[in-house]
PDB file of C-alpha atoms in Angstrom:
ATOM      1  CA  MET A   1      31.061 -55.605 125.608  1.00  0.00           C
ATOM      2  CA  SER A   2      28.826 -56.451 122.665  1.00  0.00           C
ATOM      3  CA  THR A   3      27.706 -54.335 119.781  1.00  0.00           C
ATOM      4  CA  THR A   4      25.124 -55.171 117.161  1.00  0.00           C
ATOM      5  CA  ILE A   5      24.617 -53.793 113.705  1.00  0.00           C
ATOM      6  CA  THR A   6      21.249 -53.491 112.090  1.00  0.00           C
ATOM      7  CA  GLU A   7      20.002 -52.392 108.717  1.00  0.00           C
ATOM      8  CA  ARG A   8      17.866 -49.261 108.547  1.00  0.00           C
ATOM      9  CA  LYS A   9      14.939 -50.124 106.333  1.00  0.00           C
ATOM     10  CA  PRO A  10      12.508 -47.666 104.720  1.00  0.00           C
ATOM     11  CA  PRO A  11       9.002 -47.370 106.163  1.00  0.00           C
ATOM     12  CA  ALA A  12       6.206 -49.453 104.670  1.00  0.00           C
ATOM     13  CA  SER A  13       4.323 -46.317 103.623  1.00  0.00           C
ATOM     14  CA  GLY A  14       6.588 -45.910 100.596  1.00  0.00           C
ATOM     15  CA  ARG A  15       7.592 -42.387 101.546  1.00  0.00           C
ATOM     16  CA  LYS A  16      11.168 -41.389 100.904  1.00  0.00           C
ATOM     17  CA  TYR A  17      13.264 -42.533 103.851  1.00  0.00           C
ATOM     18  CA  ILE A  18      15.853 -40.135 105.239  1.00  0.00           C
ATOM     19  CA  PRO A  19      18.015 -41.727 107.953  1.00  0.00           C
ATOM     20  CA  LYS A  20      18.317 -39.556 111.032  1.00  0.00           C
ATOM     21  CA  SER A  21      22.075 -39.746 110.946  1.00  0.00           C
ATOM     22  CA  THR A  22      22.202 -37.995 107.562  1.00  0.00           C
ATOM     23  CA  LYS A  23      20.502 -34.894 108.961  1.00  0.00           C
ATOM     24  CA  SER A  24      23.652 -33.792 110.734  1.00  0.00           C
ATOM     25  CA  LYS A  25      26.988 -35.311 109.778  1.00  0.00           C
ATOM     26  CA  GLY A  26      28.674 -33.601 112.686  1.00  0.00           C
ATOM     27  CA  GLN A  27      26.116 -35.036 115.083  1.00  0.00           C
ATOM     28  CA  TYR A  28      26.588 -38.690 114.273  1.00  0.00           C
ATOM     29  CA  LEU A  29      30.325 -38.334 113.821  1.00  0.00           C
ATOM     30  CA  LYS A  30      30.540 -37.303 117.476  1.00  0.00           C
ATOM     31  CA  ASN A  31      28.363 -40.187 118.613  1.00  0.00           C
ATOM     32  CA  ILE A  32      31.249 -42.622 119.117  1.00  0.00           C
ATOM     33  CA  PRO A  33      31.412 -45.080 122.025  1.00  0.00           C
ATOM     34  CA  GLU A  34      34.391 -45.067 124.346  1.00  0.00           C
ATOM     35  CA  ALA A  35      37.444 -46.897 123.034  1.00  0.00           C
ATOM     36  CA  ILE A  36      37.849 -50.317 124.580  1.00  0.00           C
ATOM     37  CA  PHE A  37      41.622 -50.818 124.300  1.00  0.00           C
ATOM     38  CA  ASN A  38      43.294 -50.046 127.624  1.00  0.00           C
ATOM     39  CA  GLU A  39      46.683 -48.305 127.871  1.00  0.00           C
ATOM     40  CA  SER A  40      48.741 -51.500 128.063  1.00  0.00           C
ATOM     41  CA  GLN A  41      46.945 -52.956 125.030  1.00  0.00           C
ATOM     42  CA  GLN A  42      47.497 -49.757 123.046  1.00  0.00           C
ATOM     43  CA  LEU A  43      51.204 -49.714 123.986  1.00  0.00           C
ATOM     44  CA  LEU A  44      51.637 -53.359 123.003  1.00  0.00           C
ATOM     45  CA  LYS A  45      49.884 -52.851 119.675  1.00  0.00           C
ATOM     46  CA  ARG A  46      51.817 -49.660 118.946  1.00  0.00           C
ATOM     47  CA  THR A  47      55.155 -51.315 119.743  1.00  0.00           C
ATOM     48  CA  PHE A  48      54.353 -54.159 117.361  1.00  0.00           C
ATOM     49  CA  ASP A  49      53.244 -51.729 114.624  1.00  0.00           C
ATOM     50  CA  VAL A  50      56.323 -49.504 114.793  1.00  0.00           C
ATOM     51  CA  THR A  51      58.817 -52.360 115.107  1.00  0.00           C
ATOM     52  CA  LEU A  52      57.470 -54.320 112.119  1.00  0.00           C
ATOM     53  CA  SER A  53      57.043 -51.156 110.012  1.00  0.00           C
ATOM     54  CA  LEU A  54      60.624 -50.022 110.588  1.00  0.00           C
ATOM     55  CA  VAL A  55      62.037 -53.484 109.847  1.00  0.00           C
ATOM     56  CA  LEU A  56      60.076 -53.708 106.582  1.00  0.00           C
ATOM     57  CA  THR A  57      61.048 -50.149 105.610  1.00  0.00           C
ATOM     58  CA  ILE A  58      64.760 -50.806 106.082  1.00  0.00           C
ATOM     59  CA  LEU A  59      64.917 -54.286 104.577  1.00  0.00           C
ATOM     60  CA  ILE A  60      62.323 -54.159 101.774  1.00  0.00           C
ATOM     61  CA  PHE A  61      60.689 -50.789 101.144  1.00  0.00           C
ATOM     62  CA  SER A  62      64.030 -48.990 100.829  1.00  0.00           C
ATOM     63  CA  TRP A  63      64.565 -50.666  97.433  1.00  0.00           C
ATOM     64  CA  LEU A  64      61.024 -51.700  96.469  1.00  0.00           C
ATOM     65  CA  PHE A  65      59.436 -48.240  96.705  1.00  0.00           C
ATOM     66  CA  PRO A  66      61.899 -46.557  94.289  1.00  0.00           C
ATOM     67  CA  LEU A  67      61.351 -49.402  91.798  1.00  0.00           C
ATOM     68  CA  ILE A  68      57.546 -49.102  91.959  1.00  0.00           C
ATOM     69  CA  GLY A  69      57.788 -45.318  91.797  1.00  0.00           C
ATOM     70  CA  LEU A  70      59.912 -45.501  88.656  1.00  0.00           C
ATOM     71  CA  LEU A  71      57.412 -47.828  86.934  1.00  0.00           C
ATOM     72  CA  ILE A  72      54.546 -45.492  87.811  1.00  0.00           C
ATOM     73  CA  LYS A  73      56.351 -42.431  86.433  1.00  0.00           C
ATOM     74  CA  LEU A  74      57.383 -44.234  83.233  1.00  0.00           C
ATOM     75  CA  THR A  75      53.854 -45.430  82.423  1.00  0.00           C
ATOM     76  CA  SER A  76      51.672 -42.389  83.191  1.00  0.00           C
ATOM     77  CA  SER A  77      51.899 -38.740  84.105  1.00  0.00           C
ATOM     78  CA  GLY A  78      51.142 -37.625  87.632  1.00  0.00           C
ATOM     79  CA  PRO A  79      52.486 -38.137  91.152  1.00  0.00           C
ATOM     80  CA  VAL A  80      53.839 -41.451  92.415  1.00  0.00           C
ATOM     81  CA  PHE A  81      51.707 -41.360  95.543  1.00  0.00           C
ATOM     82  CA  PHE A  82      47.964 -40.890  95.855  1.00  0.00           C
ATOM     83  CA  GLN A  83      46.638 -39.449  99.089  1.00  0.00           C
ATOM     84  CA  GLN A  84      42.999 -39.565 100.120  1.00  0.00           C
ATOM     85  CA  LEU A  85      41.281 -38.042 103.131  1.00  0.00           C
ATOM     86  CA  ARG A  86      39.786 -40.754 105.340  1.00  0.00           C
ATOM     87  CA  HIS A  87      38.440 -41.071 108.859  1.00  0.00           C
ATOM     88  CA  GLY A  88      40.820 -42.431 111.484  1.00  0.00           C
ATOM     89  CA  LYS A  89      40.411 -43.272 115.153  1.00  0.00           C
ATOM     90  CA  ASP A  90      37.610 -41.253 116.784  1.00  0.00           C
ATOM     91  CA  ASN A  91      36.786 -39.986 113.262  1.00  0.00           C
ATOM     92  CA  VAL A  92      39.829 -37.723 113.107  1.00  0.00           C
ATOM     93  CA  PRO A  93      40.501 -37.209 109.365  1.00  0.00           C
ATOM     94  CA  PHE A  94      43.926 -38.099 107.993  1.00  0.00           C
ATOM     95  CA  TYR A  95      45.512 -38.490 104.573  1.00  0.00           C
ATOM     96  CA  CYS A  96      45.863 -42.174 103.688  1.00  0.00           C
ATOM     97  CA  TYR A  97      48.767 -42.907 101.336  1.00  0.00           C
ATOM     98  CA  LYS A  98      48.771 -45.305  98.389  1.00  0.00           C
ATOM     99  CA  PHE A  99      50.739 -45.745  95.209  1.00  0.00           C
ATOM    100  CA  ARG A 100      48.832 -44.084  92.382  1.00  0.00           C
ATOM    101  CA  THR A 101      47.184 -46.797  90.274  1.00  0.00           C
ATOM    102  CA  MET A 102      44.949 -44.640  88.061  1.00  0.00           C
ATOM    103  CA  TYR A 103      45.379 -41.938  85.508  1.00  0.00           C
ATOM    104  CA  VAL A 104      44.735 -38.603  87.192  1.00  0.00           C
ATOM    105  CA  ASN A 105      40.942 -38.110  87.297  1.00  0.00           C
ATOM    106  CA  ASP A 106      38.263 -36.170  89.173  1.00  0.00           C
ATOM    107  CA  GLN A 107      36.303 -39.216  90.415  1.00  0.00           C
ATOM    108  CA  ALA A 108      39.031 -40.886  92.466  1.00  0.00           C
ATOM    109  CA  ASP A 109      37.451 -39.888  95.791  1.00  0.00           C
ATOM    110  CA  THR A 110      33.848 -40.703  94.933  1.00  0.00           C
ATOM    111  CA  GLN A 111      33.795 -43.560  92.412  1.00  0.00           C
ATOM    112  CA  GLN A 112      35.127 -47.006  93.321  1.00  0.00           C
ATOM    113  CA  ALA A 113      37.272 -48.930  90.892  1.00  0.00           C
ATOM    114  CA  THR A 114      35.318 -51.515  88.922  1.00  0.00           C
ATOM    115  CA  LYS A 115      36.185 -54.414  86.632  1.00  0.00           C
ATOM    116  CA  ASP A 116      37.941 -53.220  83.449  1.00  0.00           C
ATOM    117  CA  ASP A 117      37.953 -49.661  84.810  1.00  0.00           C
ATOM    118  CA  PRO A 118      39.599 -47.512  82.098  1.00  0.00           C
ATOM    119  CA  ARG A 119      41.063 -45.187  84.729  1.00  0.00           C
ATOM    120  CA  ILE A 120      43.452 -47.882  85.964  1.00  0.00           C
ATOM    121  CA  THR A 121      46.931 -48.022  84.411  1.00  0.00           C
ATOM    122  CA  TRP A 122      48.475 -51.351  83.453  1.00  0.00           C
ATOM    123  CA  ILE A 123      51.010 -51.193  86.276  1.00  0.00           C
ATOM    124  CA  GLY A 124      48.211 -49.985  88.537  1.00  0.00           C
ATOM    125  CA  ARG A 125      46.182 -53.099  87.789  1.00  0.00           C
ATOM    126  CA  PHE A 126      49.079 -55.267  88.950  1.00  0.00           C
ATOM    127  CA  LEU A 127      49.618 -53.151  92.059  1.00  0.00           C
ATOM    128  CA  ARG A 128      45.941 -53.361  93.005  1.00  0.00           C
ATOM    129  CA  LYS A 129      45.622 -57.112  92.490  1.00  0.00           C
ATOM    130  CA  SER A 130      48.748 -57.749  94.542  1.00  0.00           C
ATOM    131  CA  SER A 131      47.811 -55.030  97.105  1.00  0.00           C
ATOM    132  CA  LEU A 132      51.271 -53.524  96.668  1.00  0.00           C
ATOM    133  CA  ASP A 133      49.530 -50.176  96.202  1.00  0.00           C
ATOM    134  CA  GLU A 134      48.668 -50.226  99.927  1.00  0.00           C
ATOM    135  CA  LEU A 135      52.295 -50.473 101.132  1.00  0.00           C
ATOM    136  CA  PRO A 136      52.820 -46.688 101.575  1.00  0.00           C
ATOM    137  CA  GLN A 137      50.307 -46.934 104.431  1.00  0.00           C
ATOM    138  CA  PHE A 138      53.167 -48.237 106.557  1.00  0.00           C
ATOM    139  CA  PHE A 139      54.183 -44.566 106.635  1.00  0.00           C
ATOM    140  CA  ASN A 140      50.731 -43.843 108.107  1.00  0.00           C
ATOM    141  CA  VAL A 141      51.471 -46.528 110.706  1.00  0.00           C
ATOM    142  CA  ILE A 142      54.790 -44.950 111.658  1.00  0.00           C
ATOM    143  CA  ARG A 143      53.065 -41.557 111.917  1.00  0.00           C
ATOM    144  CA  GLY A 144      50.559 -43.068 114.347  1.00  0.00           C
ATOM    145  CA  GLU A 145      47.521 -42.589 112.094  1.00  0.00           C
ATOM    146  CA  MET A 146      46.990 -46.271 111.306  1.00  0.00           C
ATOM    147  CA  SER A 147      47.763 -49.714 112.641  1.00  0.00           C
ATOM    148  CA  ILE A 148      48.970 -52.720 110.667  1.00  0.00           C
ATOM    149  CA  VAL A 149      45.774 -54.578 111.607  1.00  0.00           C
ATOM    150  CA  GLY A 150      42.425 -52.875 112.097  1.00  0.00           C
ATOM    151  CA  PRO A 151      39.212 -51.951 110.273  1.00  0.00           C
ATOM    152  CA  ARG A 152      39.970 -50.650 106.781  1.00  0.00           C
ATOM    153  CA  PRO A 153      39.358 -46.899 106.406  1.00  0.00           C
ATOM    154  CA  HIS A 154      36.995 -45.727 103.682  1.00  0.00           C
ATOM    155  CA  ALA A 155      36.974 -42.499 101.700  1.00  0.00           C
ATOM    156  CA  ILE A 156      35.000 -39.923 103.685  1.00  0.00           C
ATOM    157  CA  PRO A 157      32.075 -39.661 101.204  1.00  0.00           C
ATOM    158  CA  MET A 158      31.658 -43.447 101.378  1.00  0.00           C
ATOM    159  CA  ASN A 159      31.862 -43.337 105.166  1.00  0.00           C
ATOM    160  CA  TYR A 160      28.924 -40.928 105.247  1.00  0.00           C
ATOM    161  CA  LYS A 161      26.954 -43.238 102.957  1.00  0.00           C
ATOM    162  CA  PHE A 162      27.665 -46.421 104.924  1.00  0.00           C
ATOM    163  CA  SER A 163      26.976 -44.696 108.252  1.00  0.00           C
ATOM    164  CA  ALA A 164      23.527 -43.737 107.019  1.00  0.00           C
ATOM    165  CA  GLU A 165      22.760 -47.327 106.032  1.00  0.00           C
ATOM    166  CA  ILE A 166      24.154 -49.325 108.973  1.00  0.00           C
ATOM    167  CA  ASP A 167      23.588 -48.656 112.667  1.00  0.00           C
ATOM    168  CA  ASN A 168      26.766 -48.607 114.785  1.00  0.00           C
ATOM    169  CA  PHE A 169      28.927 -48.464 111.679  1.00  0.00           C
ATOM    170  CA  MET A 170      31.108 -45.813 113.316  1.00  0.00           C
ATOM    171  CA  PHE A 171      31.958 -48.211 116.155  1.00  0.00           C
ATOM    172  CA  ARG A 172      34.760 -49.336 113.841  1.00  0.00           C
ATOM    173  CA  HIS A 173      36.425 -46.008 114.576  1.00  0.00           C
ATOM    174  CA  THR A 174      37.025 -46.673 118.262  1.00  0.00           C
ATOM    175  CA  VAL A 175      40.392 -48.083 117.154  1.00  0.00           C
ATOM    176  CA  LYS A 176      42.950 -47.071 114.552  1.00  0.00           C
ATOM    177  CA  PRO A 177      42.200 -48.192 110.994  1.00  0.00           C
ATOM    178  CA  GLY A 178      44.442 -50.890 109.578  1.00  0.00           C
ATOM    179  CA  ILE A 179      46.367 -51.742 106.441  1.00  0.00           C
ATOM    180  CA  THR A 180      44.556 -55.059 106.648  1.00  0.00           C
ATOM    181  CA  GLY A 181      41.725 -56.296 108.816  1.00  0.00           C
ATOM    182  CA  LEU A 182      39.641 -59.306 109.660  1.00  0.00           C
ATOM    183  CA  ALA A 183      37.262 -58.573 106.776  1.00  0.00           C
ATOM    184  CA  GLN A 184      40.107 -58.429 104.241  1.00  0.00           C
ATOM    185  CA  ALA A 185      41.692 -61.567 105.698  1.00  0.00           C
ATOM    186  CA  LYS A 186      38.386 -63.365 105.148  1.00  0.00           C
ATOM    187  CA  GLY A 187      38.274 -62.377 101.483  1.00  0.00           C
ATOM    188  CA  PHE A 188      36.358 -59.079 101.507  1.00  0.00           C
ATOM    189  CA  ARG A 189      38.658 -57.015  99.312  1.00  0.00           C
ATOM    190  CA  GLY A 190      38.167 -54.543  96.507  1.00  0.00           C
ATOM    191  CA  GLU A 191      34.868 -53.020  95.430  1.00  0.00           C
ATOM    192  CA  THR A 192      31.906 -52.961  97.821  1.00  0.00           C
ATOM    193  CA  LYS A 193      29.241 -54.095  95.367  1.00  0.00           C
ATOM    194  CA  ASP A 194      26.089 -54.009  97.499  1.00  0.00           C
ATOM    195  CA  PHE A 195      24.696 -53.450 100.991  1.00  0.00           C
ATOM    196  CA  TYR A 196      25.445 -56.968 102.215  1.00  0.00           C
ATOM    197  CA  ASP A 197      29.069 -56.653 101.132  1.00  0.00           C
ATOM    198  CA  ILE A 198      29.717 -53.620 103.327  1.00  0.00           C
ATOM    199  CA  TYR A 199      27.446 -55.056 106.054  1.00  0.00           C
ATOM    200  CA  SER A 200      29.537 -58.236 106.215  1.00  0.00           C
ATOM    201  CA  ARG A 201      32.752 -56.229 106.398  1.00  0.00           C
ATOM    202  CA  CYS A 202      31.344 -54.070 109.173  1.00  0.00           C
ATOM    203  CA  LYS A 203      30.193 -57.135 111.104  1.00  0.00           C
ATOM    204  CA  LEU A 204      33.705 -58.620 111.003  1.00  0.00           C
ATOM    205  CA  ASP A 205      35.271 -55.276 111.936  1.00  0.00           C
ATOM    206  CA  ILE A 206      33.082 -54.980 115.020  1.00  0.00           C
ATOM    207  CA  PHE A 207      33.936 -58.545 116.003  1.00  0.00           C
ATOM    208  CA  TYR A 208      37.616 -57.601 115.743  1.00  0.00           C
ATOM    209  CA  VAL A 209      37.240 -54.517 117.947  1.00  0.00           C
ATOM    210  CA  ASN A 210      35.414 -56.514 120.610  1.00  0.00           C
ATOM    211  CA  ASN A 211      37.807 -59.483 120.541  1.00  0.00           C
ATOM    212  CA  TRP A 212      41.222 -57.962 119.877  1.00  0.00           C
ATOM    213  CA  SER A 213      44.342 -59.759 121.053  1.00  0.00           C
ATOM    214  CA  PRO A 214      47.964 -59.907 119.850  1.00  0.00           C
ATOM    215  CA  ILE A 215      47.352 -63.480 118.701  1.00  0.00           C
ATOM    216  CA  LEU A 216      44.348 -62.361 116.640  1.00  0.00           C
ATOM    217  CA  ASP A 217      46.496 -59.716 114.929  1.00  0.00           C
ATOM    218  CA  ILE A 218      49.107 -62.316 114.011  1.00  0.00           C
ATOM    219  CA  LYS A 219      46.415 -64.680 112.711  1.00  0.00           C
ATOM    220  CA  ILE A 220      44.921 -61.900 110.570  1.00  0.00           C
ATOM    221  CA  ILE A 221      48.323 -61.117 109.037  1.00  0.00           C
ATOM    222  CA  ILE A 222      48.794 -64.799 108.153  1.00  0.00           C
ATOM    223  CA  TRP A 223      45.238 -65.089 106.795  1.00  0.00           C
ATOM    224  CA  THR A 224      45.807 -61.940 104.748  1.00  0.00           C
ATOM    225  CA  VAL A 225      48.861 -63.443 103.054  1.00  0.00           C
ATOM    226  CA  PHE A 226      46.839 -66.502 102.035  1.00  0.00           C
ATOM    227  CA  SER A 227      43.958 -64.278 100.897  1.00  0.00           C
ATOM    228  CA  LEU A 228      46.321 -62.253  98.698  1.00  0.00           C
ATOM    229  CA  LEU A 229      47.573 -65.440  97.068  1.00  0.00           C
ATOM    230  CA  LEU A 230      44.185 -67.103  96.567  1.00  0.00           C
ATOM    231  CA  SER A 231      41.589 -64.320  96.126  1.00  0.00           C
ATOM    232  CA  LYS A 232      42.746 -61.921  93.429  1.00  0.00           C
ATOM    233  CA  ASN A 233      39.657 -62.028  91.188  1.00  0.00           C
ATOM    234  CA  GLU A 234      37.646 -59.661  93.406  1.00  0.00           C
ATOM    235  CA  VAL A 235      40.212 -56.863  93.253  1.00  0.00           C
ATOM    236  CA  TYR A 236      40.243 -54.560  90.234  1.00  0.00           C
TER     237      TYR A 236
END
């Protein structure tokens, strides 16, 4: 099964271009191809997700999360956790959990973090560069809303924007979103600066969906570790 992604370009006439998919958000959100993971593949992936998540929770998160939470509370006012509504499998919305890395602000759902962003706390900057802020998403994995490996979920307003710019963008949602994915393992982390940045991520995500295997998941986890150690300059 192959899927292509193409850029929607404005007409040569110079008239304002309005992508068809933006005319009805509900319409294109329902236009999702059939999921390609069979029942045995889904069971295998789910077993791996739950087993690893529970092991990490018991051995590491049980002491690491209280320590991070204490640092967040001591350095800024507001909740320890930040939750953001994102699209999951088949575009079912869910609240994605993260450690709060910014001062409380009204643009958290619509404005991406940028270099030297004044909204980011000093402990938040460390958490973002190390990706420790993403660790609460293991709770999303245990709840069945996410997988350890899969296409990264975006904030819903950004999903609408990207879907209007890239054909078949929503094909990513035939599987559960992941804490990490092939795009992140290959160095695409942090801010999406331009069209080709999100296009490249989408291209890798679609490759992952079409070529999933347990071995690929393990490779992505290993690649992600190396990416976290070597590619911190792109994350703000």
